[in-house]
Tab-separated table of C-alpha atoms in Angstrom:
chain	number	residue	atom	x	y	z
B	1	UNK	CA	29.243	8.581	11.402
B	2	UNK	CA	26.013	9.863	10.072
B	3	UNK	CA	22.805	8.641	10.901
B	4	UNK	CA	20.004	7.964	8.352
B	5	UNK	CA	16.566	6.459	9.391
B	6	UNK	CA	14.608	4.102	7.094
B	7	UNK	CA	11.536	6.499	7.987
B	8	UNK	CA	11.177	9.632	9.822
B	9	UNK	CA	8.314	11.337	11.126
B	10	UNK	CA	9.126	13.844	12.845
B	11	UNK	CA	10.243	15.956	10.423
B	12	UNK	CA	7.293	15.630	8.766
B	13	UNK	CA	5.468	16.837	11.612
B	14	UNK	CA	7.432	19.700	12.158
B	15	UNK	CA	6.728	20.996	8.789
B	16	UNK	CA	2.769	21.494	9.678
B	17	UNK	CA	2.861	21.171	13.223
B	18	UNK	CA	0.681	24.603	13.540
B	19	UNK	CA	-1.769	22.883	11.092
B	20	UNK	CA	-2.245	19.971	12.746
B	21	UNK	CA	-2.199	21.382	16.104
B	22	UNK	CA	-5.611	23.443	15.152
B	23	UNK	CA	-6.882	20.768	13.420
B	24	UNK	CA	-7.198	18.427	16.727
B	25	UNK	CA	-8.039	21.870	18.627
B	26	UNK	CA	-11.245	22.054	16.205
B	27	UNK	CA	-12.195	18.038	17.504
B	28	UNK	CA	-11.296	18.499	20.826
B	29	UNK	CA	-13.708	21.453	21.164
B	30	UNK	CA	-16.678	19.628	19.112
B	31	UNK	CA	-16.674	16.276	21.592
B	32	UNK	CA	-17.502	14.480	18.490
B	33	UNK	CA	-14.992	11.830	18.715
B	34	UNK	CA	-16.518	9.077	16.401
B	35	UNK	CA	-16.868	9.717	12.538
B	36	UNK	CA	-19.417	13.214	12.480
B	37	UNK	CA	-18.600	16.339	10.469
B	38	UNK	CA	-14.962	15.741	9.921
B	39	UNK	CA	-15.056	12.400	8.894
B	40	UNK	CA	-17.557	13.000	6.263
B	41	UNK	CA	-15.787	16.067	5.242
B	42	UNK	CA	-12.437	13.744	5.023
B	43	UNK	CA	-14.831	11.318	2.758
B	44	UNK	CA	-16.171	14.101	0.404
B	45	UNK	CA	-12.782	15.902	-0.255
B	46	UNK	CA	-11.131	12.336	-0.640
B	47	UNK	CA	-13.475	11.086	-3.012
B	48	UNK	CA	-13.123	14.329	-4.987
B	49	UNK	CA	-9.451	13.764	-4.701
B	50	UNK	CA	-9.507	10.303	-6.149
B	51	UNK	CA	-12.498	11.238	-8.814
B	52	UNK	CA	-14.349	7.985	-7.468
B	53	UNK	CA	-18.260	8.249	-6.492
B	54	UNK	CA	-18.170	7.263	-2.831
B	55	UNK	CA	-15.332	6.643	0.264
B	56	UNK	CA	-16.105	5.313	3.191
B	57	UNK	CA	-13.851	5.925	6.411
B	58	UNK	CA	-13.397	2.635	8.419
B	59	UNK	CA	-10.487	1.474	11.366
B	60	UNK	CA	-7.609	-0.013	9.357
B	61	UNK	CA	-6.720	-1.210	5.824
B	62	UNK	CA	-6.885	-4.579	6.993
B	63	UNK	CA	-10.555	-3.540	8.256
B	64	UNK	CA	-11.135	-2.093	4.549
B	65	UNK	CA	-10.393	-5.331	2.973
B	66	UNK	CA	-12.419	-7.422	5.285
B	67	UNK	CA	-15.783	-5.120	4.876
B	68	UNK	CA	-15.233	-5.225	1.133
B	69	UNK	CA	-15.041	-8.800	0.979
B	70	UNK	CA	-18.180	-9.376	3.867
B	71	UNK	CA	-20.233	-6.787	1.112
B	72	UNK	CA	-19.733	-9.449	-1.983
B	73	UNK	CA	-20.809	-12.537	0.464
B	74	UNK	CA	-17.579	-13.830	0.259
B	75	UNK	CA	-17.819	-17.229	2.568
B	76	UNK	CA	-16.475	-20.867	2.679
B	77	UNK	CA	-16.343	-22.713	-0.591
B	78	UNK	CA	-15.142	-19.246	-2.586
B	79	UNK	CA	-11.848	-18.656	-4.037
B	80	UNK	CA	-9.837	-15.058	-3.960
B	81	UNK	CA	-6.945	-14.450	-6.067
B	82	UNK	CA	-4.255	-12.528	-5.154
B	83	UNK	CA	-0.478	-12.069	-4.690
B	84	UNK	CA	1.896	-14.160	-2.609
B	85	UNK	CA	4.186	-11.310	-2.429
B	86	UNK	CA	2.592	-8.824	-0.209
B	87	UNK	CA	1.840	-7.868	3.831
B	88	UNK	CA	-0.019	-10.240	5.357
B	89	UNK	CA	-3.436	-8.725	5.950
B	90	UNK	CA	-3.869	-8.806	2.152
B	91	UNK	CA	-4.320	-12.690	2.413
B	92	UNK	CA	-5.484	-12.901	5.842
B	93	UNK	CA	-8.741	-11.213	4.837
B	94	UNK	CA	-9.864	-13.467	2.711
B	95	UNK	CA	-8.852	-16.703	4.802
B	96	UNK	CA	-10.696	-14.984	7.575
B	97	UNK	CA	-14.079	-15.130	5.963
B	98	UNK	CA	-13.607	-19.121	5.483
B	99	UNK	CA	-12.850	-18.661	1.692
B	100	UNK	CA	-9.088	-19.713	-0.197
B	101	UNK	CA	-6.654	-17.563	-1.128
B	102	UNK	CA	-5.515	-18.515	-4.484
B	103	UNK	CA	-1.893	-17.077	-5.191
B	104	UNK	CA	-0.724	-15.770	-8.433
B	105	UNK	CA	3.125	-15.377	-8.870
B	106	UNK	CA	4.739	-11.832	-9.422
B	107	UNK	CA	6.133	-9.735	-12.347
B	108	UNK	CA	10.430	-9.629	-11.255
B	109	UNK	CA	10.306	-6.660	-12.743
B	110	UNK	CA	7.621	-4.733	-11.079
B	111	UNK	CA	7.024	-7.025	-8.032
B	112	UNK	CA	2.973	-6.714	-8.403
B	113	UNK	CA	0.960	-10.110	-9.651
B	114	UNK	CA	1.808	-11.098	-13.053
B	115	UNK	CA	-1.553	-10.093	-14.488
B	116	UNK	CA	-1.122	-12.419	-17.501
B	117	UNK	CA	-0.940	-15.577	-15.485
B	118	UNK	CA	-4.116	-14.679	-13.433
B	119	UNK	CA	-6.666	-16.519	-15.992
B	120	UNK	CA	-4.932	-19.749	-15.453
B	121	UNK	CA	-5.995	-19.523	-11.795
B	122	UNK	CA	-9.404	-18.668	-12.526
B	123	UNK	CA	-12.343	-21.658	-11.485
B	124	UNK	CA	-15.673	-21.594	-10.943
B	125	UNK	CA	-15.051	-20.643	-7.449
B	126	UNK	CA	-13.445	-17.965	-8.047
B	127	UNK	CA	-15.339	-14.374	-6.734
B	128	UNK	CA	-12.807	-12.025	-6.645
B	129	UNK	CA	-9.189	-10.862	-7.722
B	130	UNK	CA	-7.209	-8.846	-5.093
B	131	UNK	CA	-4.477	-6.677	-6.477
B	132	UNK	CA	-1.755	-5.033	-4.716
B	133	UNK	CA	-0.380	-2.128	-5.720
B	134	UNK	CA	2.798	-2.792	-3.857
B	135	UNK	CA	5.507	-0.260	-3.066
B	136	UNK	CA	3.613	2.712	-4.647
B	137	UNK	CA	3.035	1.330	-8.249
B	138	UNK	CA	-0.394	0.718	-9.793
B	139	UNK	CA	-0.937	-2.793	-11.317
B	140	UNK	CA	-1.914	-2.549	-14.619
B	141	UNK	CA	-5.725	-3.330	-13.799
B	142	UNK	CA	-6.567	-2.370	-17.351
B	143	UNK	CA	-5.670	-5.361	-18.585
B	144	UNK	CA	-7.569	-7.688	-15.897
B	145	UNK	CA	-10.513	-5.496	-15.453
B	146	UNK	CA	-12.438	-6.332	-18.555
B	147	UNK	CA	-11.865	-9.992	-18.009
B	148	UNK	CA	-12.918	-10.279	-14.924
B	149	UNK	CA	-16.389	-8.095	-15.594
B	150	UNK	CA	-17.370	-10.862	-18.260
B	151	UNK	CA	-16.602	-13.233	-15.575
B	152	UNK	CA	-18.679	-11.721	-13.552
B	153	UNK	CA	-15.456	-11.542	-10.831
B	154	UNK	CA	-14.876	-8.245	-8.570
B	155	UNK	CA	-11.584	-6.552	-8.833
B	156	UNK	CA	-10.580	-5.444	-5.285
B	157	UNK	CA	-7.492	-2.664	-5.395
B	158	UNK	CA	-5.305	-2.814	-2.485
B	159	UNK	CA	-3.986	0.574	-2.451
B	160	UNK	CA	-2.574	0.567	1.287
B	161	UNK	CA	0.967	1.676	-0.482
B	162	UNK	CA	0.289	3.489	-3.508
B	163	UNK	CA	-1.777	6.686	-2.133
B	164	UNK	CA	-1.745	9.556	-5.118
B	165	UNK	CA	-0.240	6.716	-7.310
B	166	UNK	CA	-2.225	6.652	-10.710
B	167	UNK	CA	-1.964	4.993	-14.764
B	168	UNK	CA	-3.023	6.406	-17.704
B	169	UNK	CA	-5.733	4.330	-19.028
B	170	UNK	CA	-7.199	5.102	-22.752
B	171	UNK	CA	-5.923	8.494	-22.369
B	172	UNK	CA	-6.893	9.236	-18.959
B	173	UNK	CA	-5.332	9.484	-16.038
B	174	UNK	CA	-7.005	6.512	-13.544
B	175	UNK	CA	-6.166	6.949	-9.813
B	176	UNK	CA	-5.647	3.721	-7.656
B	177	UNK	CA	-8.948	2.911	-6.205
B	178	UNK	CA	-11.032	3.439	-8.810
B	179	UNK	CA	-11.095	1.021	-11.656
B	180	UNK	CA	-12.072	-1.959	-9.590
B	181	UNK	CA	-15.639	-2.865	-7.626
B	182	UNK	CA	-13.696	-1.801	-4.340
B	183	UNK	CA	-10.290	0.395	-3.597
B	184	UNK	CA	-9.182	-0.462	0.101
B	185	UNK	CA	-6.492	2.102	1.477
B	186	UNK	CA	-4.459	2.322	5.030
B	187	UNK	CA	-3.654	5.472	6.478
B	188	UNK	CA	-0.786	4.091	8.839
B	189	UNK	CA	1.243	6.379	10.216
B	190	UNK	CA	3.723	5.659	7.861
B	191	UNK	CA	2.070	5.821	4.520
B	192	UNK	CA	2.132	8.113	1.511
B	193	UNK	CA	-0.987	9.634	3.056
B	194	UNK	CA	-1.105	8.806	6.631
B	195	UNK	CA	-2.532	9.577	10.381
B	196	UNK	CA	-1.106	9.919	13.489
B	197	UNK	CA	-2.740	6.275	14.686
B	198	UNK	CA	-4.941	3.433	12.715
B	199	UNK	CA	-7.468	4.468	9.959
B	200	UNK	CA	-8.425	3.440	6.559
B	201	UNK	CA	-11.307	3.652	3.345
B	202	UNK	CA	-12.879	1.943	1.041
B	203	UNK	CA	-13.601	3.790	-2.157
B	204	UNK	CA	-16.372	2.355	-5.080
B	205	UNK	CA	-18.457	3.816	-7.539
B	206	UNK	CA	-21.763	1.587	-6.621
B	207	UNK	CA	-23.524	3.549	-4.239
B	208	UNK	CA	-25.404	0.123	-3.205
B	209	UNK	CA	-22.485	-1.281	-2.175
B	210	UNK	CA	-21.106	1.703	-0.566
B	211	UNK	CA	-23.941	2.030	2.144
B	212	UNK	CA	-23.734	-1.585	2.678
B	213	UNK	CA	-19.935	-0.866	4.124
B	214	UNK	CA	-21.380	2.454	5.375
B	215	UNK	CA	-23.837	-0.374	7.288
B	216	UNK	CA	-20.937	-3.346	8.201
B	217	UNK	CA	-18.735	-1.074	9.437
B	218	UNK	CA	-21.199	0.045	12.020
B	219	UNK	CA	-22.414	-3.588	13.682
B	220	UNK	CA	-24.585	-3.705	9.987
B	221	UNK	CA	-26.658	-1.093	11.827
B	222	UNK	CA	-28.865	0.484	9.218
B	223	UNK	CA	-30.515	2.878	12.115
B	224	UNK	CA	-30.259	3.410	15.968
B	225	UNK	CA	-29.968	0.046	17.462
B	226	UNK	CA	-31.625	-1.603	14.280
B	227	UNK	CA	-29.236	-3.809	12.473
B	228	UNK	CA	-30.161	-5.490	9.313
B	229	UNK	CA	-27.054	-7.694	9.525
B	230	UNK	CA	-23.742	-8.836	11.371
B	231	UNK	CA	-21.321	-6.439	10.791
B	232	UNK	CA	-18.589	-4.987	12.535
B	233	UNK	CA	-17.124	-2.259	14.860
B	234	UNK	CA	-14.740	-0.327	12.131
B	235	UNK	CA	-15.437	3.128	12.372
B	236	UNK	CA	-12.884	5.776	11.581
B	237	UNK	CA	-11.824	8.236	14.488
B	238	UNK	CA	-13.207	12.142	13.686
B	239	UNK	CA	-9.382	12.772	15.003
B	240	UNK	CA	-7.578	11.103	12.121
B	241	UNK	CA	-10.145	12.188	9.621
B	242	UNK	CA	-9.363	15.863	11.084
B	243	UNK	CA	-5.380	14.958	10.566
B	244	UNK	CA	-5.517	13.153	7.422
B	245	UNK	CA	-7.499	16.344	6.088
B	246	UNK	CA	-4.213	18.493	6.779
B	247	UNK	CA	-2.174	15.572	5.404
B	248	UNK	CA	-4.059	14.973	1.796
B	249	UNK	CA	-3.760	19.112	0.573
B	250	UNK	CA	0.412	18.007	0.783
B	251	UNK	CA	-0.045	14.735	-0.603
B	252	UNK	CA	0.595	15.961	-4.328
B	253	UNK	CA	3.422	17.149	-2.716
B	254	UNK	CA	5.030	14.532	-0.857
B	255	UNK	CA	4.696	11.797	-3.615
B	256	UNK	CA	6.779	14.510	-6.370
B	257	UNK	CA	9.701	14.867	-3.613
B	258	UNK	CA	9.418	10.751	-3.424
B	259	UNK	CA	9.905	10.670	-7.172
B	260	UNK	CA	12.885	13.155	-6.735
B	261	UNK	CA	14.336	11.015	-4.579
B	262	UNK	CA	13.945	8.210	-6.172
B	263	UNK	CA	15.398	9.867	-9.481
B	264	UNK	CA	18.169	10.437	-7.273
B	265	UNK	CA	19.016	7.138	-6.300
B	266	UNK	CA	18.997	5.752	-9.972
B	267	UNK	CA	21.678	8.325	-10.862
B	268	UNK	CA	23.733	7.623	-7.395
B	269	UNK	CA	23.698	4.414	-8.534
B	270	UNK	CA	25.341	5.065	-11.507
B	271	UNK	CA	28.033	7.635	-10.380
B	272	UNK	CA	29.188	5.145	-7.687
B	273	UNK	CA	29.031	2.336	-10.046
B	274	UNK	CA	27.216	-0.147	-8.316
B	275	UNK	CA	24.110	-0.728	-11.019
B	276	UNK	CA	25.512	-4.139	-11.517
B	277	UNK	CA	24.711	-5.260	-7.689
B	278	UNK	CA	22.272	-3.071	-7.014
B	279	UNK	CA	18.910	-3.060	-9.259
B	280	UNK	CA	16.854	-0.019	-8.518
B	281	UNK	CA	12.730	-0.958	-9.067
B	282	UNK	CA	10.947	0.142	-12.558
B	283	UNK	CA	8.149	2.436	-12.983
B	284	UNK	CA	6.284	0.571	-16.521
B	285	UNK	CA	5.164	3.266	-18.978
B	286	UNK	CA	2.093	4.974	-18.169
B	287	UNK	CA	2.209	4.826	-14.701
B	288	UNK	CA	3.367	7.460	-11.756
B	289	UNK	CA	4.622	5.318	-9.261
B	290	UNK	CA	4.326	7.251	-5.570
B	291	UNK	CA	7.432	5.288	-3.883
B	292	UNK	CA	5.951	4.410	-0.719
B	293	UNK	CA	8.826	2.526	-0.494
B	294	UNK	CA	12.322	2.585	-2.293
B	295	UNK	CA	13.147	-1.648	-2.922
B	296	UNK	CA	15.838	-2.689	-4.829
B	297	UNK	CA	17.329	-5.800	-5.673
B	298	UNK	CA	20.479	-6.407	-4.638
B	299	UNK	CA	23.594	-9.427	-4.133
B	300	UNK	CA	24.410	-10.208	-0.419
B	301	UNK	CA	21.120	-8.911	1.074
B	302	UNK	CA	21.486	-9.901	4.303
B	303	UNK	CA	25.086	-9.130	4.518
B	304	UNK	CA	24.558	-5.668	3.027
B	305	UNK	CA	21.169	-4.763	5.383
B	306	UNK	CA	24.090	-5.682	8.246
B	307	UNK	CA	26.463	-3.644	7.103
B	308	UNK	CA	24.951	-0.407	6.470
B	309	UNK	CA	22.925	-1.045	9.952
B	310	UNK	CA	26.642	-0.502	11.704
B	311	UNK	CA	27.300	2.329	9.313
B	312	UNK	CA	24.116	4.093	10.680
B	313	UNK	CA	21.780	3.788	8.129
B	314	UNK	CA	18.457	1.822	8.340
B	315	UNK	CA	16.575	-0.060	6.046
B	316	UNK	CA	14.153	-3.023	5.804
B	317	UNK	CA	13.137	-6.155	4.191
B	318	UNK	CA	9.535	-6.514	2.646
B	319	UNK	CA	9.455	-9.146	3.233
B	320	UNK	CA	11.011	-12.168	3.785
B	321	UNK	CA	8.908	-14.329	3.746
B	322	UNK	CA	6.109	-14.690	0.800
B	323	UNK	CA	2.508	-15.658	1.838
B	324	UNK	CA	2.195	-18.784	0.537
B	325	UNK	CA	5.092	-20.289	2.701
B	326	UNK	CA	3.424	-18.692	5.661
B	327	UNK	CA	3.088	-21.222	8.372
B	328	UNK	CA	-0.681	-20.146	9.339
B	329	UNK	CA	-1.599	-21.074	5.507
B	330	UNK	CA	0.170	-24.205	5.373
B	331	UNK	CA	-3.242	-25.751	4.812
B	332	UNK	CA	-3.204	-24.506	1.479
B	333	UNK	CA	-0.438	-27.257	0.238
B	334	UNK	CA	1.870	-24.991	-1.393
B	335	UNK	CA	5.330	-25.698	-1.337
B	336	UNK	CA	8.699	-23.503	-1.965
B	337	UNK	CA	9.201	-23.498	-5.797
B	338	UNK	CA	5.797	-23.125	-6.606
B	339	UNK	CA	6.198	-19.313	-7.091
B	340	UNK	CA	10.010	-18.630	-7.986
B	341	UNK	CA	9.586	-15.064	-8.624
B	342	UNK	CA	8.130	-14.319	-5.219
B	343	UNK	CA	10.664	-16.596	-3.435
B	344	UNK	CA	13.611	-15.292	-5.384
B	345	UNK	CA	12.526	-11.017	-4.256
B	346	UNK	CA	11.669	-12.197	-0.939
B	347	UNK	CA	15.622	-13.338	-0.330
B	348	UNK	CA	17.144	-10.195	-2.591
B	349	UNK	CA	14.853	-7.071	-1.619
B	350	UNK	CA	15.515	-4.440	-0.009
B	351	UNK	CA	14.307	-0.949	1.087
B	352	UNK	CA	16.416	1.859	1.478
B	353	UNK	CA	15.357	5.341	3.391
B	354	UNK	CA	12.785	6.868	1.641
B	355	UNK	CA	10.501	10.056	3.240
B	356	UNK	CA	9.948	13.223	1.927
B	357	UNK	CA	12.573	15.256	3.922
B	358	UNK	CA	14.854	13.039	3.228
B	359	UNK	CA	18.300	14.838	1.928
B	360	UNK	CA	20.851	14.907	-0.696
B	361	UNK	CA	23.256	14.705	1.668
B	362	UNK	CA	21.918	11.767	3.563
B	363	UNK	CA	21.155	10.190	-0.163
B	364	UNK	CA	24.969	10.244	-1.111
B	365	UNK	CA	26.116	8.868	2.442
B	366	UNK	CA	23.416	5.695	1.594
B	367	UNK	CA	25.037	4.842	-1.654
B	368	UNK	CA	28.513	5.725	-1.029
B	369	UNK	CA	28.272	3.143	1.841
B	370	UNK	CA	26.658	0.515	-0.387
B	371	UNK	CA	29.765	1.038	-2.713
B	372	UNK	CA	32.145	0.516	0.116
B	373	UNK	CA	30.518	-2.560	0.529
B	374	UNK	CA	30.487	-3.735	-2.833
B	375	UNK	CA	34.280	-3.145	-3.256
């Protein structure tokens, strides 16, 4: 029996092991431990990366979400849209700060918030719109963004999955992270673009706003031991900023072998006959979706996750259970039915292996054991 992880690192790692090795060697021999030179390197080439004006390094995604929010004054009494169908720090951020999350149900087809629904949520109290680009594919802000300027609303891009992933907007190719007030990023270990321990970034093209997270993420210390406001201690590590310079030159990369793979799987699918239980997830014209994840839709879920476990083959569920049924926000009053779409991907997803070393071989062996299950 073959074995087939959901993720694997290693081998990633192996492939630029020399790289990364001199990389630390060159922070080790500085002593400069906390951001420094190669965290604002990391910033500079990133923003160049992403054409957006400013990034700011910071501890986490979660971390990146919270100082975005704490620069707009969110507070008690505000309301933050977002999805239901996402990870939980997405949601938590806003709660966190006293003000509601308002949820928005989901496209089926994409799994990202059903942009079209989001004005029907929309009250006085509402400050801010959080999108997710889930899974690796950009929400298609273009069509909220000019709403929500006349609104006078920020739009706040959560691109902790969708690294590299981009849309082509009026002829232009847009990067995630750029379009809205904020783009808030995770460099997990196990992202598109990640580190070798916790790290994250907020990108914006308001240079106000980016030297106010520049200040919260630092205690709101505007100069030695003077702070100008509560903040917080968020401050990204020179030694992931030193990896995650290695990591973004193979980016590119990494996210065309995802595609590949993910290419692959649709026409598995078909040779082994099993597109009628197994729905693989769209890419919506004008977008280059970045496959942090491969989730399909599929009959028997649970009994199908089970079975390819014992066959060797690993895979998760994101997730199973949708924010709004979340027993920490049972304040909120929402009840099951209230977002169907969510509900109904949160009981039929699932994600199959998906890194960029992964093989053909170890491809074929995943869906020929799906189709033994299936007959």
């Amino acid at each position: 029996m073959k074995y087939v992880s959901a993720f694997d690192l290693k081998r990633n790692y192996e492939s630029m092991k020399d790289e990364i090795k001199e990389a630390l060697d060159r922070v080790l021999e500085s002593q400069r431990f906390i951001l420094g030179e190669e965290v604002e390197k990391f910033e500079k080439e990133v923003s160049s990366y992403l054409e957006v004006a400013h990034a700011v390094g910071c501890g986490s995604g979660t971390d990146a979400l919270f100082l975005s929010l704490m620069s707009l004054d969110i507070k008690e009494g505000d309301e933050v849209i977002t999805t239901p169908y996402t990870f939980f720090a997405t949601a938590s951020s806003i709660a966190k700060l006293g003000a509601k999350p308002v949820f928005v149900d989901i496209d089926p087809l994409t799994y990202n918030i059903d942009t079209d629904k989001v004005v029907e949520y929309i009250t006085p109290r509402t400050k801010a719109v959080i999108v997710v680009h889930l899974f690796g594919l950009m929400t298609p802000v273009e069509k909220l963004e000019p709403l929500l300027k006349d609104k006078g609303i920020h739009l706040i891009e959560d691109c902790a999955q969708s690294f590299g992933a981009w849309r082509k907007i009026d002829g232009k190719i847009r990067r995630c992270g750029t379009i809205g007030t904020f783009g808030c990023f995770s460099f997990y270990p196990t992202k598109n673009l990640g580190g070798y321990g916790d790290g994250g970034l907020v990108t914006t093209n308001l240079s106000s706003l980016a030297e106010r997270i520049k200040r919260l993420r630092a205690h709101g210390c505007s100069g030695e031991y003077i702070h100008e406001e509560l903040g917080m201690n968020s401050r990204l590590d020179a030694i992931q900023a030193a990896v995650l310079r290695c990591r973004l030159r193979h980016v590119d990369d990494w996210n065309r072998k995802r595609r590949i793979i993910a290419e692959r799987y649709r026409l598995l699918f078909n040779v082994y006959k099993i597109s009628e239980f197994v729905k693989a997830p769209s890419e919506d014209e004008g977008s280059y979706h970045v496959y942090h994840q491969y989730v399909v839709r599929c009959e028997r879920r649970d009994d199908l996750s089970k079975y390819l476990d014992e066959n060797g083959i690993g895979t998760r569920v994101y997730y199973p259970l949708p924010l709004h049924l979340q027993p920490v926000f049972k304040y909120l009053d929402y009840r099951r039915g209230d977002f169907p779409e969510a509900e109904k991907l949160s009981q039929d997803s699932l994600a199959l292996p998906m890194y960029p070393e992964l093989t053909p071989d170890e491809q074929e062996y995943v869906v020929k054991t799906i189709a033994k299950f299936y007959r």
